[in-house]
Coordinates of C-alpha atoms in Angstrom, one line a residue:
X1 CA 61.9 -116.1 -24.1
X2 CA 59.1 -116.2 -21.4
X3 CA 60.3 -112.9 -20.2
X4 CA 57.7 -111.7 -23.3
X5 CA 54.8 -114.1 -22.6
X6 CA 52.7 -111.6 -20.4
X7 CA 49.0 -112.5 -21.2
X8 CA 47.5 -115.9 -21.2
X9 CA 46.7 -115.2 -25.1
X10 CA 50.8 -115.1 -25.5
X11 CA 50.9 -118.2 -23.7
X12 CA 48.7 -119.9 -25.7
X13 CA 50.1 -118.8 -28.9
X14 CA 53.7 -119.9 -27.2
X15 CA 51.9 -123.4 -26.6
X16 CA 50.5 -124.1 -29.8
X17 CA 53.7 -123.5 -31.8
X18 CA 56.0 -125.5 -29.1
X19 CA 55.5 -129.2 -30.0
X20 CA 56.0 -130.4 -33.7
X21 CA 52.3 -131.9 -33.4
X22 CA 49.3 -131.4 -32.4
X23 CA 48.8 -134.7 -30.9
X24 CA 51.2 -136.7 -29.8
X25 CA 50.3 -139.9 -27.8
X26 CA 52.4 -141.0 -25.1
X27 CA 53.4 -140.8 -21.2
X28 CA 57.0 -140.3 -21.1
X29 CA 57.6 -136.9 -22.0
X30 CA 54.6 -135.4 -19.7
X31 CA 55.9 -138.2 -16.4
X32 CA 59.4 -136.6 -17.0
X33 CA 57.7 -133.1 -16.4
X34 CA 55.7 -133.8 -13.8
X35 CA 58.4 -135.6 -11.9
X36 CA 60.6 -132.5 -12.3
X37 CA 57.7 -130.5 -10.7
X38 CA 57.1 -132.6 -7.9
X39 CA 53.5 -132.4 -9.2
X40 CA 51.9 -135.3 -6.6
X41 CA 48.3 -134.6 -5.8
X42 CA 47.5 -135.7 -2.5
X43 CA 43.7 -134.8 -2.9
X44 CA 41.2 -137.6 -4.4
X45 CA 41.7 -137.3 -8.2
X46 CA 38.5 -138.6 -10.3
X47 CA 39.6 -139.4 -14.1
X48 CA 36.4 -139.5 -16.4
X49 CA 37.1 -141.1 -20.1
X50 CA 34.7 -142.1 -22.5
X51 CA 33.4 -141.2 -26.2
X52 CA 30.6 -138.9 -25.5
X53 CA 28.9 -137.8 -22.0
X54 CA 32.6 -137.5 -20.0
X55 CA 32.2 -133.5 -19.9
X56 CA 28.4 -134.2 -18.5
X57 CA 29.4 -136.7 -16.0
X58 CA 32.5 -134.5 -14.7
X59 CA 29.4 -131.2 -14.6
X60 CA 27.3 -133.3 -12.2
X61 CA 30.3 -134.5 -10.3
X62 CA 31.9 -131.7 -9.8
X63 CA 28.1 -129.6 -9.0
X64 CA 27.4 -132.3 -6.0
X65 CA 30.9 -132.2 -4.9
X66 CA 30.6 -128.8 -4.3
X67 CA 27.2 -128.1 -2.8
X68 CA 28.4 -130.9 -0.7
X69 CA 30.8 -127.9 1.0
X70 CA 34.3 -129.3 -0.9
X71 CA 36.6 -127.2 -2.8
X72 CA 36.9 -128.8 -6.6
X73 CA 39.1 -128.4 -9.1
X74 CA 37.6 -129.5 -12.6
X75 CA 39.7 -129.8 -15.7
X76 CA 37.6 -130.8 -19.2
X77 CA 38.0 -130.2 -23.0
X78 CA 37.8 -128.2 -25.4
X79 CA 36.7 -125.4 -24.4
X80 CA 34.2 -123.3 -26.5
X81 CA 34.9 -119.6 -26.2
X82 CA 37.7 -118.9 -23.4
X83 CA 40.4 -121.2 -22.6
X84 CA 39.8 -120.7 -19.0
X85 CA 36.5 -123.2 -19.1
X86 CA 39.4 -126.2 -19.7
X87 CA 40.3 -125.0 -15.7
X88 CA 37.7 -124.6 -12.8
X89 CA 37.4 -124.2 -9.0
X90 CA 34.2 -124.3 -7.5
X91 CA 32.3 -124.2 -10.9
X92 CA 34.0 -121.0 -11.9
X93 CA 36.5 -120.6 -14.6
X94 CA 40.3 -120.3 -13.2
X95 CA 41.4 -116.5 -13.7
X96 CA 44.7 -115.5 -16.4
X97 CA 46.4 -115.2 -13.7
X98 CA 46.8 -118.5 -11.9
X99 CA 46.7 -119.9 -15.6
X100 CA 50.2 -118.0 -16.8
X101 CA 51.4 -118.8 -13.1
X102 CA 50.9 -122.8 -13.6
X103 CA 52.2 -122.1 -17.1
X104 CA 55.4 -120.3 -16.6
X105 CA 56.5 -122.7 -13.4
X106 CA 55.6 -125.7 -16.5
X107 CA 57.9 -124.0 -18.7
X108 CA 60.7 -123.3 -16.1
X109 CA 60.5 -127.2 -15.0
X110 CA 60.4 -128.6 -18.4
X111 CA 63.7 -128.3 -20.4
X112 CA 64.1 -129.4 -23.3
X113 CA 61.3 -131.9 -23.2
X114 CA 58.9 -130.7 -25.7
X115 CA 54.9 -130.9 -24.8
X116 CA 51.6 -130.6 -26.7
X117 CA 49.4 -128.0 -26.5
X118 CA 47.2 -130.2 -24.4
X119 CA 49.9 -131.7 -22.5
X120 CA 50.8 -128.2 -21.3
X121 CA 47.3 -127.3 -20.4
X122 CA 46.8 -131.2 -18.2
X123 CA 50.0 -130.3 -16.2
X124 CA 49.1 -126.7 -15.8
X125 CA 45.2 -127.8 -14.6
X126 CA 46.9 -129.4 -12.0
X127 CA 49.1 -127.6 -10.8
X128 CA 46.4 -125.0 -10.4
X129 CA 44.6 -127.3 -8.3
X130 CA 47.3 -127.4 -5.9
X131 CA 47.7 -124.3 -5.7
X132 CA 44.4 -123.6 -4.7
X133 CA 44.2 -126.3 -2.1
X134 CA 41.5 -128.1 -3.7
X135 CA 39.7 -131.2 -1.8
X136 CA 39.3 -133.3 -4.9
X137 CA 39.9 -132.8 -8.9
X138 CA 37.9 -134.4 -11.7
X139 CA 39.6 -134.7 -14.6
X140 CA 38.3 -135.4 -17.7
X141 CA 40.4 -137.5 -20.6
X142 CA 40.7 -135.5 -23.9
X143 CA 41.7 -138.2 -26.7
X144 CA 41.1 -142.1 -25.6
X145 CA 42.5 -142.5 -22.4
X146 CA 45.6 -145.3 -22.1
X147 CA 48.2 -142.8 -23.4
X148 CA 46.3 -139.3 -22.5
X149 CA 48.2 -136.8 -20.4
X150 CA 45.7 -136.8 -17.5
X151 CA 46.7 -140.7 -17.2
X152 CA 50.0 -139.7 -15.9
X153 CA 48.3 -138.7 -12.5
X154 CA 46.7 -141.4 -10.8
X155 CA 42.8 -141.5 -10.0
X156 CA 41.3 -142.9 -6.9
X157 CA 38.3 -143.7 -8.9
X158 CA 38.2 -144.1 -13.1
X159 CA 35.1 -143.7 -14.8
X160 CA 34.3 -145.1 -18.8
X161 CA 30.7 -143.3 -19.6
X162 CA 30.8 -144.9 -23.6
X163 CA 33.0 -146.7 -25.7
X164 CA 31.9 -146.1 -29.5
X165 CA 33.6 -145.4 -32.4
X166 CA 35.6 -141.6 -32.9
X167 CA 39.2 -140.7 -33.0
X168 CA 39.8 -143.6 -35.3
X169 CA 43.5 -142.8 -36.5
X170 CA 44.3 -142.4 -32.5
X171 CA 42.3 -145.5 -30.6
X172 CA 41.4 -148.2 -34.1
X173 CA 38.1 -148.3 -35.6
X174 CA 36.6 -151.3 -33.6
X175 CA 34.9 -150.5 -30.1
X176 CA 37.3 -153.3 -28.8
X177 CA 40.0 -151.7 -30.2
X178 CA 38.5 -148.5 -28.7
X179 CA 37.5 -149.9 -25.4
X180 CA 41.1 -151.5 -24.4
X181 CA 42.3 -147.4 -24.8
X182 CA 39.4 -146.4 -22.4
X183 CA 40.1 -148.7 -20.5
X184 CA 43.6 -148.2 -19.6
X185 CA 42.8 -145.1 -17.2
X186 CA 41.9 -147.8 -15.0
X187 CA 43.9 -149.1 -11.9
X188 CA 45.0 -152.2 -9.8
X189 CA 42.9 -152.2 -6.5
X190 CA 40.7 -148.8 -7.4
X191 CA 37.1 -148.6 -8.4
X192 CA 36.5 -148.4 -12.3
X193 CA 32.9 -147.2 -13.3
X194 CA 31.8 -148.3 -17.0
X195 CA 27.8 -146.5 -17.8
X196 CA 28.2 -148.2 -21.2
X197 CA 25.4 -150.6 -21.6
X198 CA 26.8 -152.9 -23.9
X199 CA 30.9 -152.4 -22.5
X200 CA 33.7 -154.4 -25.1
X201 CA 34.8 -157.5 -24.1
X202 CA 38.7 -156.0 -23.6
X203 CA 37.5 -153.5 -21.5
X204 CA 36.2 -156.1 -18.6
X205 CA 39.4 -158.3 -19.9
X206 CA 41.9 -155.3 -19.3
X207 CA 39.9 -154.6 -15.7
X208 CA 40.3 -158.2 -14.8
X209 CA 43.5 -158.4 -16.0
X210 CA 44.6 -155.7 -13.8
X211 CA 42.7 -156.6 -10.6
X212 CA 40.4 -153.4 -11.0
X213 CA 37.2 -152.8 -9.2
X214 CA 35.8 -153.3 -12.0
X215 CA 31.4 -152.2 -11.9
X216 CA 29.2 -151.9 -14.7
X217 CA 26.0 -150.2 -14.9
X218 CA 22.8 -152.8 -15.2
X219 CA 24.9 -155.3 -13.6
X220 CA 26.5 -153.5 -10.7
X221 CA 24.6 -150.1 -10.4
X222 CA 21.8 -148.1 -12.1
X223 CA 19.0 -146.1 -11.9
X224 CA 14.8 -146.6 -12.1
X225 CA 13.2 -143.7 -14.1
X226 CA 9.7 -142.8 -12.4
X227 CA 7.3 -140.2 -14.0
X228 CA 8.5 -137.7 -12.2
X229 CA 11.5 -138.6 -10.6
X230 CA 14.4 -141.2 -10.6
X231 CA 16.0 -143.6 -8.1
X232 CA 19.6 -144.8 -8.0
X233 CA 21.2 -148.2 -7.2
X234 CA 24.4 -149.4 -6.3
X235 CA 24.6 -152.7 -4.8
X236 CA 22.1 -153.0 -1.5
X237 CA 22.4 -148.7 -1.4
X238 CA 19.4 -146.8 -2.6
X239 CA 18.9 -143.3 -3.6
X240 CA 15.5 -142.5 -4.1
X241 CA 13.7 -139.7 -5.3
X242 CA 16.1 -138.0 -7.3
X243 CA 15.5 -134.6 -9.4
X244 CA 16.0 -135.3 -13.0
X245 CA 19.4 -133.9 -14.0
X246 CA 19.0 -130.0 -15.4
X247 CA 21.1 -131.3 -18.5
X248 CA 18.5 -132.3 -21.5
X249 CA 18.8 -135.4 -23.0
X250 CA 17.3 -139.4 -21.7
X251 CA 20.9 -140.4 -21.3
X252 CA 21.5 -138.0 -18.7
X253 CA 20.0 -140.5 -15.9
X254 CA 22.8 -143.1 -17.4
X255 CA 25.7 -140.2 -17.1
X256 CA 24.1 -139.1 -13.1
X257 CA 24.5 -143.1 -12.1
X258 CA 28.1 -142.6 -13.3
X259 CA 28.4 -140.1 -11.4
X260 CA 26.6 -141.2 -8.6
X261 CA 28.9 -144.5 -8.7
X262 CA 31.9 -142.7 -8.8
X263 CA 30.8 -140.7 -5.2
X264 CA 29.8 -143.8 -3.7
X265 CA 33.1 -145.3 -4.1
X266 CA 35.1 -142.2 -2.6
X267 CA 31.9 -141.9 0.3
X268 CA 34.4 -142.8 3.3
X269 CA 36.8 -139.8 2.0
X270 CA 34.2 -137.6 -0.1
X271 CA 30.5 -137.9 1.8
X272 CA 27.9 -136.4 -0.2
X273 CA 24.1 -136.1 1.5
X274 CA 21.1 -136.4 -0.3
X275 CA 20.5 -133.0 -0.1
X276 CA 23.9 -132.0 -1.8
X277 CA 22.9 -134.6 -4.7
X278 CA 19.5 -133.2 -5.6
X279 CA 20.7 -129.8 -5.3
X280 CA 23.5 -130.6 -7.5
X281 CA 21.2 -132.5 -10.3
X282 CA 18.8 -129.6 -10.3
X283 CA 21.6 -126.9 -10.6
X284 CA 23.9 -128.7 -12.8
X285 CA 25.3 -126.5 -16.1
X286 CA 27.0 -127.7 -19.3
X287 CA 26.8 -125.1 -22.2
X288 CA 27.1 -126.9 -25.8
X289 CA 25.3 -130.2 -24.6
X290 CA 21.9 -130.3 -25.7
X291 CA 21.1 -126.8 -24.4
X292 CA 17.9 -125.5 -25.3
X293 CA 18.2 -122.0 -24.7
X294 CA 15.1 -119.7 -23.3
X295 CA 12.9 -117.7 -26.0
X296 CA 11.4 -118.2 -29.3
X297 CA 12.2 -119.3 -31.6
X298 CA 13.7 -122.3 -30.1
X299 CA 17.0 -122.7 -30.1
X300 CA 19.7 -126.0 -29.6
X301 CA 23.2 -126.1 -29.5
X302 CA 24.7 -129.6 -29.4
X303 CA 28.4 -130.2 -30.1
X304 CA 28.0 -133.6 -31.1
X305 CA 30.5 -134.6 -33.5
X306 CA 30.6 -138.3 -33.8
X307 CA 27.8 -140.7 -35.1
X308 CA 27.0 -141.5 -31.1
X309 CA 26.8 -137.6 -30.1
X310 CA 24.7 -137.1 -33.0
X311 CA 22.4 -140.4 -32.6
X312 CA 21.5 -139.2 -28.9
X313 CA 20.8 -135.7 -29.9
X314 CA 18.3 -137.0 -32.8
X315 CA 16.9 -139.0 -30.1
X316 CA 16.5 -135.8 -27.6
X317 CA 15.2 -133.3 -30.8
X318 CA 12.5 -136.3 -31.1
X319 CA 11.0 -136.0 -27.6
X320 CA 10.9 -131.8 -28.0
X321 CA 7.5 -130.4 -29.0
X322 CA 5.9 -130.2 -32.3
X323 CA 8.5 -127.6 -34.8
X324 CA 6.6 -126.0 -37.7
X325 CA 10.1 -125.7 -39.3
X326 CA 13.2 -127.7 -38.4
X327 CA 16.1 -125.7 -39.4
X328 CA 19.9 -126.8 -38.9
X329 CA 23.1 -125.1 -38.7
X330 CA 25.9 -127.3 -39.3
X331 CA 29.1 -127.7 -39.8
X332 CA 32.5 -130.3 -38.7
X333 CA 35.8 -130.9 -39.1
X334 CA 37.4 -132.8 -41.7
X335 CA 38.6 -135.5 -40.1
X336 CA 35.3 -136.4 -38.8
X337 CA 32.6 -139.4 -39.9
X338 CA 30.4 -136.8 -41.8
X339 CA 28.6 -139.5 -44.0
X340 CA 27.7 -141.5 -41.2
X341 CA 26.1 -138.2 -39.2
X342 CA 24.3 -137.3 -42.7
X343 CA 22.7 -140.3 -42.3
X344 CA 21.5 -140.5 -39.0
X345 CA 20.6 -136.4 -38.9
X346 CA 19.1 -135.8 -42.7
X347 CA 15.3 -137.3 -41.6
X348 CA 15.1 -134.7 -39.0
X349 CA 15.8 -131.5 -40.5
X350 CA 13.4 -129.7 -43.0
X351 CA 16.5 -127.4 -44.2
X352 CA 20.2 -127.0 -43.7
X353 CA 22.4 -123.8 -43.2
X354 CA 26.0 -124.4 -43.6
X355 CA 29.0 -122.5 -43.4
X356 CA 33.0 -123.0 -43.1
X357 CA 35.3 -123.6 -40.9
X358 CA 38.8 -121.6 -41.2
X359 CA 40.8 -124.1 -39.1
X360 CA 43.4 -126.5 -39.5
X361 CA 41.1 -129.8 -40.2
X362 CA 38.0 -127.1 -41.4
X363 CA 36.5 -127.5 -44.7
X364 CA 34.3 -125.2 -47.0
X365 CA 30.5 -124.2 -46.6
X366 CA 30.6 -125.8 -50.3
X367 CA 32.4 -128.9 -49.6
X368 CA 30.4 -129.7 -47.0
X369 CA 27.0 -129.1 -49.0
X370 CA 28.7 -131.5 -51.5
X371 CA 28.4 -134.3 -48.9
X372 CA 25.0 -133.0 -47.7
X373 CA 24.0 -133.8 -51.6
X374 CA 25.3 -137.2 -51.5
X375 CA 23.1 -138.2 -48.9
X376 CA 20.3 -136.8 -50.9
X377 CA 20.0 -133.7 -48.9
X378 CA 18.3 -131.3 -51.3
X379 CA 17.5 -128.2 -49.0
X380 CA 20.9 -126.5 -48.7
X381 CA 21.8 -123.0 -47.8
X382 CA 25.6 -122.8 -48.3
X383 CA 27.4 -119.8 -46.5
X384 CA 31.7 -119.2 -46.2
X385 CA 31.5 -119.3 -42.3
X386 CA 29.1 -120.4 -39.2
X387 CA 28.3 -116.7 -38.2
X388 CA 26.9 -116.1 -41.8
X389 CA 24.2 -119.1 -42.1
X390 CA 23.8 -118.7 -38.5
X391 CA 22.3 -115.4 -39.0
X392 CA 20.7 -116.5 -42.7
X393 CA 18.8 -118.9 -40.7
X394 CA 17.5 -116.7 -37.9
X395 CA 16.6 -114.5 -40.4
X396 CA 14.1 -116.8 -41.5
X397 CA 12.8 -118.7 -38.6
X398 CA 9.2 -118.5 -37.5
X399 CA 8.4 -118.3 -33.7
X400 CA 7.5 -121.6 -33.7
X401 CA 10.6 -123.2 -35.8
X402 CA 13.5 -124.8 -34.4
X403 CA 17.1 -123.5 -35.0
X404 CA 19.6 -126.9 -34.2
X405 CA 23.1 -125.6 -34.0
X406 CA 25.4 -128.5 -34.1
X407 CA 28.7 -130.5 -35.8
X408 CA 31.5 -129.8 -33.9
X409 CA 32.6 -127.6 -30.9
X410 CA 33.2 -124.6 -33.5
X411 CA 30.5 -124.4 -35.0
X412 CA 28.6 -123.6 -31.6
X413 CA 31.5 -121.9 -30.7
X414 CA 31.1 -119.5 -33.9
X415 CA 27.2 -119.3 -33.5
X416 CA 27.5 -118.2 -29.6
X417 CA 30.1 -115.5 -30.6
X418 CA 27.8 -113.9 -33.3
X419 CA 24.9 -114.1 -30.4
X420 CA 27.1 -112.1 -28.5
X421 CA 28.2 -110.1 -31.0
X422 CA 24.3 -108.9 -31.9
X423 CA 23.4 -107.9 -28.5

């Protein structure tokens, strides 16, 4: 069978059809793997978990690290246009190559335990890592945390950036319920990092419970905003005069103490200098996460999804300059608290483009206008797919209006595409 999987885009085809479900939580099957593989790191491993802000977090750590003079692996999800993002070294996306490689010794070690899609893809991240002799690898949690493939490899230091409410037929739809999920990437002995301000009560139970180093920003660590620069604290240490982060947004000095917290607990294994940390904070790159991109008009792509994504990004459009016109583009799964985005999005947009998405758990340009109505959203464009209202709306837009491209990872996915495809 693999003898005809050539190209990482047969691979990936081969992975998506190979388990009977898309998500399917639980350690056993991907332990049994791993085990088979003798797949021990013996490198630092970093696990970052959390709602929203994990991908940012795992950006800065992974930018310091490396200006710092380590080699990093760096594993996060979804990935917008190639699957290689999911898998860097040193900033830069893993090639086909070392991909199939880490795939086909996954297949040859497996047999007959079935994986997920994103099962596959955790065990191949590592095993890429070791391959390449990284120093350290940060791995970011894709679905709640307790029963997520990348908790079958232990971390040296577990990070919780926010517990709110998404995912809800996976983790519950309390944030206690939620939190004792994120939670569970933490272990016995080893630092645990939690930059919620407000963390549940069964996260600090399930920390004490296990006799985790349990630290908690306000209370353990955090950071001073200045005019025009920031300090960080943990304990009696002191970091002063920090660049802000490049990554927009006035929760990105909450995500850098995560970070920050995180490297201070590895500092006997992993030093980072000051110098590495301001470099890294001023060179720091996440595509998708507030990014204003350069020229007129303005431009912002946010893959927010969730009512917390969406609530910070409302937040960040607020502090932008003056917009003559505010103009979305919008679009997101199914599955997804739409109402409760509607609501916290519809005062802040003078008109709406939206389009399709032709995807298992996408819906219709014209469903989707049909909750946009509900909520008393009267300014609709309704187009069959992203690309279309994408370039209705540009059509239209002054110099100084403001495109906001956001909903889901597919819909920025679909709008950077047809960017690409007009150039």
């Amino acid at each position: 069978m693999t003898d005809t999987l050539k190209t990482l885009d047969d691979w990936l085809s081969h992975l998506e059809a190979l388990h009977v479900s898309a998500i399917d939580m639980g350690l056993a099957r991907v332990a049994r793997v791993r085990d088979a593989m003798a797949l021990a790191p013996t490198f630092p491993v970093i696990t970052v978990g959390g709602t929203n802000g994990k991908g940012s977090v795992c950006a800065m750590l992974s930018t310091m690290l490396v200006r710092a003079g380590y080699k990093v692996g760096t594993y996060t999800s979804p990935h917008i246009s190639r699957y290689n993002e999911r898998v860097a070294i040193d900033l830069a996306p893993a090639s086909d190559e070392a991909i199939v490689e880490s795939f086909a010794a996954i297949e040859a070690a497996r047999g007959d335990t079935t994986l997920t899609y994103f099962e596959f893809g955790t065990l191949a991240a590592m095993k890429a890592f070791v391959d390449a002799g990284v120093d350290v690898a940060i791995m970011e949690v894709g679905l709640g945390g307790r029963l997520d493939a990348v908790n079958v490899f232990e971390p040296d230091v577990a990070v919780v950036v926010s517990v709110d409410i998404d995912h809800q037929a996976y983790l519950g739809d309390t944030r206690e319920a939620i939190g004792f999920e994120k939670a569970g990437i933490f272990r016995a002995g080893k630092p645990a990092i939690c930059a919620d301000p407000n963390p549940p009560q069964s996260l600090i139970e399930h920390a004490r419970a296990i006799g985790a180093e349990l630290k908690c920003i306000g209370a353990d660590f955090g950071y001073t905003r200045l005019e025009q620069q920031w300090s960080f604290w943990i304990g009696e240490q002191h970091r002063h005069s920090l660049p802000f982060p490049a990554l927009r947004g006035a929760y990105q000095l909450s995500n850098a103490s995560a970070a920050l917290a995180a490297l201070d607990c590895l500092k006997l294994r992993l030093p980072v200098g000051q110098g590495a940390v301001k470099q890294g904070l001023l060179e720091v790159d996440w595509p998708g996460r507030f990014q204003v991109l350069p020229g007129r008009p303005q431009v912002v792509l946010d893959v927010g999804h969730n009512p917390h994504a969406v609530r910070a990004m409302v937040d960040s459009l607020r502090r932008l300059p003056f917009a003559q016109n505010r103009i979305a583009v919008f679009s997101m799964l199914s599955d997804k608290d739409v109402d409760a985005v509607l609501e916290l999005a519809k005062g802040d947009f003078d008109v709406w483009y939206v389009g399709g998405l032709d995807m298992p758990r996408g819906q219709s340009g014209a469903a989707i206008a049909a909750k946009l109505a509900e909520h008393g959203i009267a300014d609709v464009k309704v187009y069959d797919d992203v690309a279309s209202a994408w370039r209705a709306a540009l059509s239209v837009a002054g110099e100084n209006d403001r495109l906001t491209v956001f909903g889901s990872f597919h819909t920025v996915a679909a709008v950077l595409e047809a960017r690409e495809a007009a150039r």
